[in-house]
XYZ file of C-alpha atoms in Angstrom:
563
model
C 118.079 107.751 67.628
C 116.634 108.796 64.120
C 113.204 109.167 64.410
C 110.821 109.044 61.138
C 108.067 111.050 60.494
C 105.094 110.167 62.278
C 101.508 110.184 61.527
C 100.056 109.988 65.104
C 96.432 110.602 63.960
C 96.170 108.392 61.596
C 97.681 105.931 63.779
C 94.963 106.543 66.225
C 91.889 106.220 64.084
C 93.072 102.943 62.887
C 93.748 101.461 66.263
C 89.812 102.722 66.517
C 90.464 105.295 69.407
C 89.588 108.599 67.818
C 87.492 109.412 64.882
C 88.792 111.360 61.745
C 86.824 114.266 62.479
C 88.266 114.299 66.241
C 91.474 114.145 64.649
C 90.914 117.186 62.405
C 89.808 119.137 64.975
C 92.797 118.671 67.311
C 95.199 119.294 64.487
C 93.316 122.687 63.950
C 93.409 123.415 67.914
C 97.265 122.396 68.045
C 98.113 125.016 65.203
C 96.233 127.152 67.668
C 97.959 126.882 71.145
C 101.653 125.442 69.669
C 101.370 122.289 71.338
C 101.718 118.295 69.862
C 98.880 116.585 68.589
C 99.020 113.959 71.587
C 98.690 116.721 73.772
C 95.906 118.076 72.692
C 93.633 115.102 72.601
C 94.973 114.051 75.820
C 93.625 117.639 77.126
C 90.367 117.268 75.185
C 90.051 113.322 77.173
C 90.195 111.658 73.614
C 92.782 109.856 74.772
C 94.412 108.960 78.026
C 98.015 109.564 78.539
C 98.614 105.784 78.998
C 96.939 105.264 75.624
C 99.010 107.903 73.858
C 102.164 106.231 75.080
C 101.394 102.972 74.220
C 100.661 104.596 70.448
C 103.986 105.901 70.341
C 105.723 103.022 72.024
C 103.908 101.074 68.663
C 105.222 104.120 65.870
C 108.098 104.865 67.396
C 109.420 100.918 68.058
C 110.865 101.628 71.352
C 109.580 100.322 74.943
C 106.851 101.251 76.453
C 107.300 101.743 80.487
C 104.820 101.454 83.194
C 106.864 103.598 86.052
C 104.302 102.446 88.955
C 105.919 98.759 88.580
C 109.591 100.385 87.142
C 112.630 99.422 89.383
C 114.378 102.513 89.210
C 117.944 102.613 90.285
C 118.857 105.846 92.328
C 122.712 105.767 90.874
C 120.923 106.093 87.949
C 118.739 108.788 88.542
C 121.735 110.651 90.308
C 122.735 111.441 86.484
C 120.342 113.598 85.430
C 119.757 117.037 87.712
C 116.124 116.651 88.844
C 115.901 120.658 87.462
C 116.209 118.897 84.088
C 114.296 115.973 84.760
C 111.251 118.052 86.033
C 111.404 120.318 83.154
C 111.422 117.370 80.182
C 109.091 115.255 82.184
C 112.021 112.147 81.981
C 113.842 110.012 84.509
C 117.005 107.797 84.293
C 115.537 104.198 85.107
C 118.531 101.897 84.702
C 121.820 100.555 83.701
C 122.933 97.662 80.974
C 126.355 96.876 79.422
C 126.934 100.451 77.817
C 124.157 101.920 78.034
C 121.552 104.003 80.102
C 117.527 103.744 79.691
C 115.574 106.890 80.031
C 111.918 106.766 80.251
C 110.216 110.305 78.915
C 106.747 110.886 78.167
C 107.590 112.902 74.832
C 110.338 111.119 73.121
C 110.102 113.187 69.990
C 111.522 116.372 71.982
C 114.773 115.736 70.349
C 116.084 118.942 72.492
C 115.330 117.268 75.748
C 117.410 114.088 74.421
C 120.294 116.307 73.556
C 119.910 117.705 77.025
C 119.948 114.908 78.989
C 122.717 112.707 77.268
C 124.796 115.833 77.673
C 124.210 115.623 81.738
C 124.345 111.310 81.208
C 127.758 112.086 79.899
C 129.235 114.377 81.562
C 128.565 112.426 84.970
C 130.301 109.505 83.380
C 133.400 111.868 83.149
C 132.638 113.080 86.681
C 133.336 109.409 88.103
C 136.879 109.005 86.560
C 137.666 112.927 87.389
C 138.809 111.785 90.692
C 142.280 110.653 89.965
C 144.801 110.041 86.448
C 143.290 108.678 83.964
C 146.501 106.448 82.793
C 145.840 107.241 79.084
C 142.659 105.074 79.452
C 139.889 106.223 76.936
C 136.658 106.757 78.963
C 133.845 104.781 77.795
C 130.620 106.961 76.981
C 126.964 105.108 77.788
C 124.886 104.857 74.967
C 121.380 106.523 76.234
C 118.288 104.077 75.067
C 114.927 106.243 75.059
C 111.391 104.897 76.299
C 108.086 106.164 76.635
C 105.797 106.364 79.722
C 102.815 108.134 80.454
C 102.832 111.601 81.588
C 101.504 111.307 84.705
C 102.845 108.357 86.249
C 106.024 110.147 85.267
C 105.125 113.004 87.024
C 104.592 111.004 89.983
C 107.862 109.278 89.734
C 109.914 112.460 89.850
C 108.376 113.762 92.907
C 109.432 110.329 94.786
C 113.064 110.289 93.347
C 113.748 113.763 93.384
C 113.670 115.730 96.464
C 110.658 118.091 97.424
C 107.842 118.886 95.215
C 107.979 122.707 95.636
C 108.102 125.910 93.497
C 111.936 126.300 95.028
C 112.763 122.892 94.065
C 111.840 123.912 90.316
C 113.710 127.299 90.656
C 116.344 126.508 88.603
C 120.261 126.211 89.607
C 120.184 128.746 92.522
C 117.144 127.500 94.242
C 118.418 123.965 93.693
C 121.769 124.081 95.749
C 122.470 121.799 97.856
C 119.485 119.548 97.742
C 119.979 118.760 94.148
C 123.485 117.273 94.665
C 124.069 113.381 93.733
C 124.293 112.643 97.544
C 120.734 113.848 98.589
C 119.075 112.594 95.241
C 120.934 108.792 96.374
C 119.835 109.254 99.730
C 115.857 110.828 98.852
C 115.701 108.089 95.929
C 116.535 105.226 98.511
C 113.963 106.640 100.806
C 111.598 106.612 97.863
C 112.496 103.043 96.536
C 112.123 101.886 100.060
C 108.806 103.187 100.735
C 107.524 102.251 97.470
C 108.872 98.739 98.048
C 106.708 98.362 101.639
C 110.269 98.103 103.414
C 110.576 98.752 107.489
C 114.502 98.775 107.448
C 116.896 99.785 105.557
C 120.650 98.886 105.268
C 123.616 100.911 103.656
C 126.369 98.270 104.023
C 129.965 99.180 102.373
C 132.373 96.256 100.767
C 135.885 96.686 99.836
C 134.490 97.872 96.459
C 131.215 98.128 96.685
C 128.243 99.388 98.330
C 125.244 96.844 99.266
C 121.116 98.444 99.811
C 119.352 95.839 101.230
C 115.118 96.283 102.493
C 113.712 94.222 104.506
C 110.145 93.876 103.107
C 107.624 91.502 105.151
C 110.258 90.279 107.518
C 113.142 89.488 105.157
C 116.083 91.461 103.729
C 116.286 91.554 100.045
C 119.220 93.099 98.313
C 117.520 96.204 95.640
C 120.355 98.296 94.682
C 124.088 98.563 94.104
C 125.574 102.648 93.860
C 128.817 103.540 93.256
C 131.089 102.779 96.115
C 132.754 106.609 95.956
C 128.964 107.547 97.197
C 128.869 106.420 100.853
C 130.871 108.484 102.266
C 128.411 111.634 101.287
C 125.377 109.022 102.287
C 126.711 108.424 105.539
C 127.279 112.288 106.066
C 123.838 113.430 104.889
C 122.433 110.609 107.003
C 124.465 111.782 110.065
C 123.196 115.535 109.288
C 119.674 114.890 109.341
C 119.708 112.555 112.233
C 121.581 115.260 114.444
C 124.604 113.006 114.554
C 127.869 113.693 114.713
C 129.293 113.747 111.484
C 133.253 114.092 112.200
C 132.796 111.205 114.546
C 133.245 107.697 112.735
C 135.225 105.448 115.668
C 131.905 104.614 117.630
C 128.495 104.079 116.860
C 125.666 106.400 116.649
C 121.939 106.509 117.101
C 119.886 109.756 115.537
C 116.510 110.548 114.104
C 114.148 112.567 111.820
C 111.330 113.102 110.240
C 110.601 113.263 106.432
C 107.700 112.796 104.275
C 107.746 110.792 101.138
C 105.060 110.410 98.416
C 102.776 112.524 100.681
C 103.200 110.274 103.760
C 105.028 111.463 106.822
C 107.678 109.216 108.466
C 109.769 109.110 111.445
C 113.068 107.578 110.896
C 115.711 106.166 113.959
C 118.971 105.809 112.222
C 122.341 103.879 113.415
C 125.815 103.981 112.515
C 128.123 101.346 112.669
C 131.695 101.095 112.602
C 132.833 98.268 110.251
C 135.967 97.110 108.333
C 135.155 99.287 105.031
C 133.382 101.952 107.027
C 130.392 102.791 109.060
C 126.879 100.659 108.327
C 123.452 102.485 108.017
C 120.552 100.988 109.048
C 117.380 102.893 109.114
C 114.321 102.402 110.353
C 110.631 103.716 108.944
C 108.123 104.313 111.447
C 104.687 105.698 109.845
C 102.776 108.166 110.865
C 100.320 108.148 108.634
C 99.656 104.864 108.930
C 96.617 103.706 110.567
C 96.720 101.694 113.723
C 95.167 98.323 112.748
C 91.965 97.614 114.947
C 92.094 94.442 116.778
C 90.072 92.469 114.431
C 92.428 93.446 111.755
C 95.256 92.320 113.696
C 94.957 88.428 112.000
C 94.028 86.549 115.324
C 92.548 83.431 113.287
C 89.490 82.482 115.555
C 86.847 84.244 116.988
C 86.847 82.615 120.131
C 90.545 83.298 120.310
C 89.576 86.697 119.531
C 86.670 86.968 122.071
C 88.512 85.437 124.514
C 91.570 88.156 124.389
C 88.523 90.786 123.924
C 87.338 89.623 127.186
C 90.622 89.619 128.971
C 91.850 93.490 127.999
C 87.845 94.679 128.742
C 88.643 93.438 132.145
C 89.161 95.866 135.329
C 92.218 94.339 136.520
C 94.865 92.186 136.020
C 98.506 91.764 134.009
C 98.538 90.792 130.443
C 101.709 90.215 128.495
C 102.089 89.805 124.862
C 105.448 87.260 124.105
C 107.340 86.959 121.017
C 111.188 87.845 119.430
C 112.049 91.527 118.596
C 110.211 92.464 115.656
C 107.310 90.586 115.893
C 104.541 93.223 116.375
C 103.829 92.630 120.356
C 103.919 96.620 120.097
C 101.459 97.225 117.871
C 99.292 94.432 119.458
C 99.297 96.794 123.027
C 99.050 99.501 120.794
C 95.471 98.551 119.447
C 94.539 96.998 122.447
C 94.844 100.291 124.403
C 93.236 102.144 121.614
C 90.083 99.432 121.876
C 89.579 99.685 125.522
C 90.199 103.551 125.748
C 87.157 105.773 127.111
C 87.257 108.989 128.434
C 86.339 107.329 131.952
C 89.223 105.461 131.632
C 92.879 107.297 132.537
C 95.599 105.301 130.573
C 99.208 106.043 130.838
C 102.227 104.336 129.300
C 105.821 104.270 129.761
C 107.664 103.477 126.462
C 111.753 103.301 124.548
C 110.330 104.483 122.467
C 107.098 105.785 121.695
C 106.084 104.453 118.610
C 102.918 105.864 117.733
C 100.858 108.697 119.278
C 97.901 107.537 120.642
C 95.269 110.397 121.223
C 93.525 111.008 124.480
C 96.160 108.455 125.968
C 98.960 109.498 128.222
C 102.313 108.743 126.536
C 106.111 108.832 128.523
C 109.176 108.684 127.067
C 111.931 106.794 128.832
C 114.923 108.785 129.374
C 117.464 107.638 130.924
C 120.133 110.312 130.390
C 117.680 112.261 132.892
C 116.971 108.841 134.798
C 114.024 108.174 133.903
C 113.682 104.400 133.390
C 111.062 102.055 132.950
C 111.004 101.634 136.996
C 110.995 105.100 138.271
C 108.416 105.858 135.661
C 105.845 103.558 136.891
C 106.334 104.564 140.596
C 105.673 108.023 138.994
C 102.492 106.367 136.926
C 101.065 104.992 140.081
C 100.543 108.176 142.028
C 98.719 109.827 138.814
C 95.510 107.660 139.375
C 95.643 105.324 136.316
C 93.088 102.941 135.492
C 95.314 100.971 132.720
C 99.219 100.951 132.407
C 101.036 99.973 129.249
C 104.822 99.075 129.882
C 106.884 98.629 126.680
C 108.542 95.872 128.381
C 109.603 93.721 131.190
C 113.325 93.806 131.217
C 114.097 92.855 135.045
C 112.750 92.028 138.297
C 112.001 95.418 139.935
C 109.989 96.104 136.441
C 108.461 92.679 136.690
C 107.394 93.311 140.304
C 106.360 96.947 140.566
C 103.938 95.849 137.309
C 102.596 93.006 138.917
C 101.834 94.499 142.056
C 99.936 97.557 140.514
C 97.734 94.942 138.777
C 97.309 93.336 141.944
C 95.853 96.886 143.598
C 93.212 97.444 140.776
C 95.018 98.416 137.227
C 94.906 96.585 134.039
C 98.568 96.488 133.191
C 99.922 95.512 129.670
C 103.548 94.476 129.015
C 105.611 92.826 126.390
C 108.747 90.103 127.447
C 111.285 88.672 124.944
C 110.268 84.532 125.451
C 109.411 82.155 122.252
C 106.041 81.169 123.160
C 103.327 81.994 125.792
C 103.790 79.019 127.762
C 107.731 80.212 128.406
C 106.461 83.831 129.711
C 105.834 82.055 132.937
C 109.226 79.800 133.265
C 110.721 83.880 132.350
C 109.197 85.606 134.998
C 109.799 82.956 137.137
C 113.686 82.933 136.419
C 113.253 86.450 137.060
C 112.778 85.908 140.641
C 108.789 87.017 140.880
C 107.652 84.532 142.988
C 104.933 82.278 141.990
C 102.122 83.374 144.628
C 102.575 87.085 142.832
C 102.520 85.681 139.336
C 99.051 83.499 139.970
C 97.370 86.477 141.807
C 98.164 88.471 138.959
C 98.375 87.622 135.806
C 95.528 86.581 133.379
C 96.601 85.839 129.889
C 99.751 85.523 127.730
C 99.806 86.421 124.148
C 102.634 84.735 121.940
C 102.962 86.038 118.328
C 104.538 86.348 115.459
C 104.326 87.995 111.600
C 103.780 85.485 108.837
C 103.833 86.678 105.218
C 100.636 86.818 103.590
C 100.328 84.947 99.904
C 100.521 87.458 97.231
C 96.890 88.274 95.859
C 98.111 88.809 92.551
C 99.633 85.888 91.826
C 98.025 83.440 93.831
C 97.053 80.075 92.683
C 95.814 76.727 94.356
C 97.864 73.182 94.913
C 96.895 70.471 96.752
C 99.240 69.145 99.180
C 98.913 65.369 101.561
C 101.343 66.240 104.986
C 100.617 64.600 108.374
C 101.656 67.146 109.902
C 97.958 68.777 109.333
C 96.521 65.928 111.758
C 97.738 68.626 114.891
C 94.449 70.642 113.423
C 92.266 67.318 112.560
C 92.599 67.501 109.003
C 93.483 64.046 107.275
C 94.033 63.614 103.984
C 94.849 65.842 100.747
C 94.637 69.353 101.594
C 93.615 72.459 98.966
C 96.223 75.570 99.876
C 97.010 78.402 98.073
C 100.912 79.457 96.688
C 101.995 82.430 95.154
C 103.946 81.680 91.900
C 105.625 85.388 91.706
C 105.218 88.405 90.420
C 106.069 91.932 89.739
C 103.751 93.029 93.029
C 105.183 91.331 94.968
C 109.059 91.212 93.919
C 108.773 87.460 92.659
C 108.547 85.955 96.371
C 104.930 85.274 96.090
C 104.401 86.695 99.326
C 102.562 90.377 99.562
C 102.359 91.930 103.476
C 102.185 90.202 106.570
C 100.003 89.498 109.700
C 100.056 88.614 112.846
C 99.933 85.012 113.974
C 98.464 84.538 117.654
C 98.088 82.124 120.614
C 96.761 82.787 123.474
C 97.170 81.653 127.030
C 94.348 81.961 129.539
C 95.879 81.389 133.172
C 93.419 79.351 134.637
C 92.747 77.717 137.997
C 94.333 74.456 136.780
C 97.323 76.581 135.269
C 97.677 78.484 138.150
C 97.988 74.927 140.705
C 101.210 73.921 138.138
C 102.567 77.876 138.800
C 102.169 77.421 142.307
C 104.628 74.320 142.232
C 106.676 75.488 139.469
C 105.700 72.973 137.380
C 108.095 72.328 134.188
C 107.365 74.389 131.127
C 106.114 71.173 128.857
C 103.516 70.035 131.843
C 102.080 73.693 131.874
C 102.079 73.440 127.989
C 100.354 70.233 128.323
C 97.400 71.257 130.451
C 97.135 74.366 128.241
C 96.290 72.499 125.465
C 93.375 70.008 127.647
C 92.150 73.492 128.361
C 91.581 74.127 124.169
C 95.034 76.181 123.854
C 96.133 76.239 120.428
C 99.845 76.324 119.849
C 101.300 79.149 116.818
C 102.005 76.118 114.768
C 98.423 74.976 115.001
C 97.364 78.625 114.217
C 99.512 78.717 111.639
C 98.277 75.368 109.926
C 94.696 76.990 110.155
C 95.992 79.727 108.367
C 97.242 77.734 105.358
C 93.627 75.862 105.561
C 92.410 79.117 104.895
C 94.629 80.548 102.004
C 96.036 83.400 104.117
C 99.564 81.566 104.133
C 101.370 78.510 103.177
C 102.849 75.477 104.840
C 106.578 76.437 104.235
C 105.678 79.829 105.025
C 104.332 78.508 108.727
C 106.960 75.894 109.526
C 109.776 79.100 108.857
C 108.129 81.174 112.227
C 107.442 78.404 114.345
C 110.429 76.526 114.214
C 111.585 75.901 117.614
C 108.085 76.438 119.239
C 106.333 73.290 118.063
């Protein structure tokens, strides 16, 4: 790309940003020290780096990127060493038919353009090195320049390259390893991930592809598409820093790790699986930095509903489950319930596969059943260490179910989670189980069913009015003013942004307890519930599109089949 000569200043003090005499005095100053005039009146705060790279963007005529919203593709970035990257202040961002953008935050350093076209290049070659060539002419990317601000760029690097240390700037030597195409792929998809709010990620190879898919707020989205002749090293590095096996590919494989990313620290269970094309990643992200939500935060949509649970977990004694499909949050509900009612009069202990978050001044065990120690022998174990409230991850079968029950019947507060669709079918569960219904009534006192909705985008949101009967369940006739989210770059154009919890809650009361005692059916229980002012997670859901938080589609989606 020619560029013309360019009159920066003059630029500037026409756009009305700096003053002539400004501009005089950085030109002297940048004779002075040997750097550009942009430079220097960034340094002096004349100008911010954003401004100066919107100014070129203008002189220049080329884009102008803002890299906190960029999609970056980590193939991409694979092409440039991030020893170069880091020392030219640019990044790869993405691909088009024949060409490569580059986003750099000084586009007139022509020797930094010469530099990384050369490496642009020469990976191009790299991918055809593999085998003949048949006489075929390799096609060579054109490489498109853009301009971003300095330190968003800055920022960018150190979440698609690995580490931010003095080593990782060495050079070639201190490079190594970590700077190889594989780990970049692997740290960029971390990166991208993170950046993108995902909890799972999934490294799924094709016949001639390979398919990245996050699931952000709930629902897999597909993000990238790297070159197939990469997952082989992906699944390897995964496999190394998971403590798997790597020369093992027949069976499937569970591992884990830490990392940090961006400053925040993560634990990460990874998977292998074994599929037609090769083995399947999926990894998880686990936070540790992230802050356990209080209860209030949690999105229970009343305050009686809230007050009522409040009251139930403040109580001495008694079983409380929380109900709901894997994935749901019923762990992170416990989780901040414990961390509400914890004192240092009170001795809690849990029993967990596996511990999710550490929770301090509260006594955490790790199921291990290698060693045998399951969920079962682990409580016996609890019960002799003088607890005043027991958390079990969850009730997977009778002796569990009973051993619980029975320690809330002798003076503990005992919180569990069971796989059931509602509240209501915790009981017909536990009764399937074989806990008999005398046990159940004596001991348990609520039942929390749940699940995550999607929360309408902020940034995008805008109001419709909508007329459905199906709002008469919450006494609302008539049109009804909701809120949508039209899509935008925030949120990945699903006009949804984050999610929270969606809550009913099940108070066993005397008249509940009379159906229990005659194993009533499941809709009869249901039916008194609601004479008793239960609200159902569709009702609760309805509220929540009342109140802007959601919408109707959004609602019907995560209580279908629990009307």
């Amino acid at each position: 790309m020619a560029i013309k000569k360019l009159f920066l200043g003059d630029m500037l003090i026409a756009e009305g940003l700096i003053t002539p005499e400004q501009r005089d005095d950085a030109l002297a100053d940048q004779k002075r020290v040997g750097k550009r005039l942009g430079e220097v009146l960034v340094s002096r705060g004349l100008v911010t780096d954003e401004t100066l790279a919107r100014a070129l963007s203008k002189q220049l005529g080329i884009p102008y990127i803002d890299m906190d919203t960029a999609r970056v593709d980590p193939a991409v970035v694979n092409m440039v060493p991030q020893r170069v990257a880091r020392r030219h202040k640019v990044l790869p961002i993405e691909k088009y038919d024949g060409g490569v953008l580059i986003a750099m935050a000084d586009p007139l350093d022509v020797f930094a353009m010469d530099e990384v076209k050369r490496h642009v290049r020469s990976h191009q070659l790299s991918l055809v090195s593999g085998g003949p060539s048949g006489g075929r002419t390799v096609e060579m990317p054109t490489v498109e320049i853009s301009v971003a601000p300095e330190s968003q760029l800055l920022r960018a690097l150190s979440k698609y390259y690995a580490g931010d240390t003095e080593e990782a700037l060495a050079g070639e030597e201190a490079a190594g390893a970590e700077d190889t195409p594989v780990v970049r792929l692997v740290n960029t998809v971390m990166a991208r991930a993170v950046d993108d709010r995902a909890s799972d990620i999934h490294i799924e190879p094709d016949a001639n592809s390979l398919r990245v898919r996050f699931r952000i707020d709930g629902l897999l989205q597909e993000v990238l598409s790297p070159p197939a002749n990469l997952h082989p090293g992906f699944v390897s590095r995964v496999k190394i820093l998971s403590g798997m096996d790597i020369a093992e590919k027949r069976v499937p494989q569970d591992g884990r790790f830490d990392t940090t990313v961006g400053g925040r620290q993560f634990d990460v269970r990874a998977s292998t699986l074994p599929t037609m094309y090769g083995e399947k990643i999926m990894l998880r992200l686990l936070e540790k930095t992230a802050g356990l939500p209080q209860i209030t935060e949690l999105g229970f949509n009343r305050e009686d509903t809230l007050s009522a649970y409040e009251g139930l977990i403040k109580r001495p004694h008694g079983f409380i489950l929380a109900t709901g499909p894997t994935g749901c949050g019923k762990t992170t509900t416990m989780y901040s319930s414990l961390r509400y009612i914890n004192t240092v009069e009170r001795n809690v202990i849990t029993v967990e596969d596996p511990i999710e978050y550490d929770l301090r001044g509260i006594n955490q065990v790790q199921v291990n059943r290698r060693a045998g120690l399951g969920f079962t022998n682990a409580l016996r174990s609890i019960l002799r260490q003088d607890p005043d409230v027991i958390m079990i991850g969850e009730i997977r079968d009778l002796d569990t179910a009973s051993i619980a029950m029975h320690a809330a019947l002798t003076g503990h507060l005992v919180l569990s989670t069971l796989h059931t669709n509602d509240a209501v079918g915790a009981i017909a569960r536990l009764l399937d189980m074989g806990v008999e219904p005398f046990i159940i009534t004596s001991s348990l006192i609520g039942v929390v069913g749940q699940r995550l909705i999607r929360k309408i985008c902020p940034h995008c949101a805008e109001k419709h009015t909508v007329s459905e009967a199906i709002f008469d369940e919450i006494g609302i006739t008539g049109p009804v003013e909701c809120h949508y989210g039209k899509g935008c770059a925030k949120c990945r154009h699903t006009g949804y942004f984050g999610r929270e919890g969606l809550f009913e809650l099940l108070v066993v009361s005397e008249s509940i307890k009379r159906l229990i005692i005659r194993k009533a059916p499941e809709g009869e229980i249901k039916e008194q519930a609601l004479k008793n002012g239960f609200r159902t997670l569709r009702q609760e859901g309805l509220l929540k599109v009342t109140e802007g938080i959601t919408t109707l589609e959004e609602v019907m989606r995560v209580t279908t089949g629990v009307e």
